[in-house]
């Protein structure tokens, strides 16, 4: 099995040490570096070209969200898993917008961490079940209070299929080949989905999918 | 010292008014007396003059009658003339008596002389009445020219003198009145002078006191304005310090304590990975559970103190979070709409967030609202905030609690206005306007772009 190369970014040594220990004991995982602040993370990401960066948000010298944005901008192949204490959607959405593909809470179990790293390394999205649950609850509750129509009902079956694939982290190309349709068709579907759901970006779409429980 | 100016003013003005009143009444009385005296003087002069005039004409007439009787060819004619003379004599006696009653000291001597002359005259005349016809023929001319005429002339001269004296008396009376009038004039002048001086002194005193009181009042006003300003500054400082403290503690809890729990969690996972003895496992799992619980507690505590989104992402995400939390906790429907273009100054952000937080608390706790609408707008140079609920409302005249004072205080520190429109049964509308221009730039250094983990 090919090794998943991991970069750890957290300003707390003890946490990094614990995590390193935990991950290196897993077969197929290699921790290639540790960074204690945002700038160091960017440098090490460029140096080691890891498959996955496990990133804390609160770090000195550039926070984790900003570091994520810069890393993903430069190296789209690097997957970022945010590991944070925050479970408010503002943090989740901003992390997604910055280009992170996974979002974990710091009270995550070992199994979640491993699953997240695997998923992101394979180009999929992953969210802490707790995050998914909170976001879904919020969404259902808000929907109930507003009493409005569930916009999900407006989507066709094909659109729902594409929504799920996009939310899972697939690129347009991957979606096209998975469904055996043209790139142009996928693009049109995506535009329609965003319009129907009144969303403006792929991160918002991912957040929506998490809220709806389409992905987790 | 405090009562004295008032007392002085009352006494001063009272005294002055009393003085003026007394002076005026006295002057009026004196003037009245003067007028009466003058009238009396004139009347006395006229009466006496008339009496003298009568005496003179009586004497003159009597002379004429006697002459006629003496020269009358018939004794019977003489008798008639004599009867007339007798009438004149009684008249004259009465006039003399009446004049005698109002006689002056200067007139006493001439008047006595006149009286003696008149008495003597009557006596001389009496003699002629007793004359026979022969005697009359014999002596009448001699009597007429040597006796009667000279006596009459003397008497008339005396009467003239008395008249002159009478006139003099009138003149003296006039002079006396004149003197009294002059005194009155002098008195009036003195009174007016005293009143004017007193009035001026009182006015001066009053002005002095009023100016002093005014100065004192102004000083006190300045003092109280200053005290209020420093109080406000202090309370603003307190609010800032409290907010700073909350931010620090919140971040500390989140970053340090939270991370420590996170590390404990990770380490217990590591231990569990090492496949520990069967009896150790439940303890490790308990530690893991406790760490997880502790982490959640710390996170919630930190959010309650000051939500990290406020510092990490700005006002709107923090308001959204607050709205969601309130909705989840209370079941109210909370809608947030915001049109805030740029990031706001630190204090404005905090102010609006805290006002909304307090208002939402009120809606949930007191108003039993089902829907709350929060709107934030930034306009040219100011931020507008409104919080409208459909709750029970309250009577503004009676209720000033509900944290309203705290909200108002925060808004006032930033030079803003705070308005509440509420009536029982009609819901509550809270409106805040915060000016931006004066604060832009110089107070933005409070937040670092360093989101909490």
Coordinates of C-alpha atoms in Angstrom, one line a residue, chain A:
Chain A
X1 CA 0.0 0.0 0.0
X2 CA 1.3 3.4 -0.8
X3 CA 2.1 5.5 2.2
X4 CA 0.0 8.5 3.1
X5 CA 2.4 11.3 3.8
X6 CA 1.1 13.6 6.6
X7 CA 2.1 17.1 7.8
X8 CA 1.0 18.1 11.3
X9 CA 0.3 21.8 12.1
X10 CA -0.5 22.7 15.7
X11 CA 1.2 25.2 18.1
X12 CA 0.8 22.7 21.0
X13 CA 3.8 20.4 21.1
X14 CA 2.2 17.8 23.3
X15 CA -0.8 17.5 21.0
X16 CA 1.4 17.1 18.0
X17 CA 3.5 14.5 19.8
X18 CA 0.4 12.6 20.7
X19 CA -1.0 12.7 17.3
X20 CA 2.3 11.7 15.6
X21 CA 2.5 8.7 17.9
X22 CA -1.1 7.8 17.1
X23 CA -0.8 8.2 13.4
X24 CA 2.6 6.5 12.9
X25 CA 1.3 3.4 14.6
X26 CA -1.2 3.1 11.7
X27 CA 0.0 1.1 8.8
X28 CA 0.3 3.2 5.7
X29 CA 0.7 6.6 7.5
X30 CA 3.9 8.5 7.6
X31 CA 4.2 11.9 9.4
X32 CA 6.7 13.8 7.3
X33 CA 6.8 17.0 9.3
X34 CA 5.5 19.1 12.2
X35 CA 4.8 22.8 12.1
X36 CA 4.0 25.1 15.0
X37 CA 2.6 28.1 13.1
X38 CA 1.0 29.0 9.9
X39 CA 4.1 30.2 8.0
X40 CA 6.1 27.2 9.0
X41 CA 3.2 25.0 7.8
X42 CA 3.3 26.7 4.3
X43 CA 7.0 26.3 4.1
X44 CA 7.0 22.6 5.1
X45 CA 4.1 21.9 2.8
X46 CA 6.1 23.3 -0.1
X47 CA 9.2 21.4 1.0
X48 CA 7.6 17.9 1.7
X49 CA 4.6 18.0 -0.6
X50 CA 2.6 15.9 1.8
X51 CA -0.7 14.2 0.8
X52 CA -2.5 15.6 3.8
X53 CA -2.1 18.5 6.2
X54 CA -3.8 18.1 9.6
X55 CA -4.3 21.8 10.5
X56 CA -5.2 23.6 13.7
X57 CA -7.0 26.9 13.2
X58 CA -5.6 28.9 16.1
X59 CA -2.0 29.3 15.4
X60 CA 0.4 32.2 15.7
X61 CA 1.9 33.8 12.6
X62 CA -1.0 33.2 10.2
X63 CA -4.0 31.2 11.3
X64 CA -4.9 27.7 10.0
X65 CA -7.6 29.0 7.6
X66 CA -5.4 31.5 5.9
X67 CA -2.5 28.9 5.7
X68 CA -5.0 26.4 4.2
X69 CA -6.0 29.0 1.5
X70 CA -2.4 29.6 0.5
X71 CA -1.4 26.0 0.5
X72 CA -4.4 24.8 -1.6
X73 CA -3.9 27.8 -4.0
X74 CA -0.3 26.7 -4.7
X75 CA -0.6 23.0 -4.4
X76 CA -4.1 21.9 -5.3
X77 CA -3.1 18.3 -4.8
X78 CA -2.5 18.7 -1.0
X79 CA -5.6 17.8 1.0
X80 CA -6.2 19.7 4.2
X81 CA -8.1 18.4 7.3
X82 CA -9.0 21.0 9.8
X83 CA -8.7 19.9 13.4
X84 CA -10.5 22.4 15.6
X85 CA -12.4 22.9 18.7
X86 CA -15.0 25.0 16.9
X87 CA -18.2 23.4 15.7
X88 CA -19.9 26.5 14.5
X89 CA -20.8 26.6 10.9
X90 CA -19.0 29.9 10.3
X91 CA -15.7 28.0 11.0
X92 CA -16.7 25.1 8.8
X93 CA -17.8 27.3 5.9
X94 CA -14.7 29.4 6.0
X95 CA -12.5 26.4 6.2
X96 CA -14.2 24.9 3.2
X97 CA -13.9 28.2 1.3
X98 CA -10.2 28.2 2.1
X99 CA -10.0 24.8 0.4
X100 CA -10.0 22.4 3.3
X101 CA -11.7 19.1 2.5
X102 CA -12.1 17.7 5.9
X103 CA -13.2 19.2 9.2
X104 CA -12.7 17.4 12.5
X105 CA -13.4 18.3 16.0
X106 CA -10.6 17.9 18.5
X107 CA -12.6 15.5 20.6
X108 CA -12.7 13.2 17.6
X109 CA -12.0 9.6 18.1
X110 CA -8.9 8.0 16.6
X111 CA -11.0 6.2 14.1
X112 CA -12.5 9.5 12.8
X113 CA -9.0 11.0 12.4
X114 CA -7.8 8.0 10.5
X115 CA -10.9 7.9 8.3
X116 CA -10.7 11.6 7.6
X117 CA -7.1 11.4 6.6
X118 CA -7.8 8.5 4.3
X119 CA -10.8 10.2 2.7
X120 CA -9.0 13.4 2.1
X121 CA -5.9 11.6 0.8
X122 CA -8.2 9.9 -1.7
X123 CA -9.7 13.2 -2.7
X124 CA -13.0 12.9 -0.8
X125 CA -14.5 15.1 1.9
X126 CA -14.9 14.2 5.5
X127 CA -16.6 15.8 8.4
X128 CA -16.7 14.8 12.1
X129 CA -20.0 13.0 12.7
X130 CA -20.6 15.5 15.5
X131 CA -20.2 18.4 13.0
X132 CA -22.5 16.8 10.6
X133 CA -25.0 16.2 13.3
X134 CA -24.9 19.7 14.6
X135 CA -25.1 21.2 11.2
X136 CA -28.0 18.9 10.2
X137 CA -29.8 19.7 13.4
X138 CA -29.4 23.4 12.9
X139 CA -30.6 23.1 9.3
X140 CA -33.6 21.0 10.1
X141 CA -34.6 23.3 13.0
X142 CA -34.1 26.4 10.9
X143 CA -36.2 24.8 8.1
X144 CA -38.9 23.9 10.6
X145 CA -39.0 27.4 12.1
X146 CA -39.0 29.1 8.7
X147 CA -41.7 26.7 7.5
X148 CA -40.4 27.3 4.0
X149 CA -40.1 24.7 1.2
X150 CA -37.2 22.4 1.3
X151 CA -35.3 23.5 -1.8
X152 CA -33.8 20.0 -2.1
X153 CA -37.2 18.9 -3.4
X154 CA -36.5 21.1 -6.5
X155 CA -33.6 19.0 -7.6
X156 CA -33.9 16.2 -10.2
X157 CA -32.5 12.8 -9.4
X158 CA -29.5 13.4 -11.7
X159 CA -28.8 16.7 -10.0
X160 CA -28.9 15.0 -6.6
X161 CA -26.5 12.5 -7.8
X162 CA -24.1 15.1 -9.1
X163 CA -24.6 17.2 -5.9
X164 CA -23.4 14.2 -3.8
X165 CA -20.4 13.6 -6.0
X166 CA -19.3 17.2 -5.9
X167 CA -19.8 17.4 -2.2
X168 CA -17.7 14.3 -1.7
X169 CA -14.9 16.2 -3.3
X170 CA -14.9 15.0 -6.9
X171 CA -13.8 17.3 -9.6
X172 CA -16.0 18.0 -12.6
X173 CA -13.9 15.7 -14.7
X174 CA -14.2 12.9 -12.2
X175 CA -18.0 13.4 -12.0
X176 CA -18.2 13.3 -15.8
X177 CA -16.3 10.1 -16.1
X178 CA -18.2 8.5 -13.2
X179 CA -21.5 9.3 -14.8
X180 CA -20.3 8.8 -18.3
X181 CA -21.5 12.3 -19.4
X182 CA -19.7 15.3 -20.9
X183 CA -17.8 17.9 -18.8
X184 CA -20.2 20.5 -20.3
X185 CA -23.2 18.6 -19.0
X186 CA -21.7 18.4 -15.5
X187 CA -21.0 22.1 -15.5
X188 CA -24.6 22.9 -16.5
X189 CA -26.0 20.6 -13.9
X190 CA -23.7 22.2 -11.2
X191 CA -24.9 25.7 -12.2
X192 CA -28.6 24.6 -12.0
X193 CA -28.0 23.0 -8.6
X194 CA -26.4 26.2 -7.2
X195 CA -29.3 28.3 -8.6
X196 CA -32.0 26.1 -7.2
X197 CA -30.4 25.9 -3.8
X198 CA -29.6 29.6 -3.8
X199 CA -25.9 28.9 -3.1
X200 CA -22.9 30.7 -4.5
X201 CA -19.9 28.4 -4.3
X202 CA -18.8 24.8 -4.0
X203 CA -17.9 25.1 -0.3
X204 CA -21.4 26.3 0.4
X205 CA -22.7 23.4 -1.6
X206 CA -20.5 21.0 0.5
X207 CA -21.8 22.6 3.7
X208 CA -25.3 22.2 2.4
X209 CA -24.7 18.5 1.6
X210 CA -23.4 18.0 5.2
X211 CA -26.4 19.8 6.6
X212 CA -28.8 17.7 4.5
X213 CA -26.9 14.5 5.6
X214 CA -26.1 13.7 2.0
X215 CA -22.5 13.3 3.0
X216 CA -20.8 13.0 6.3

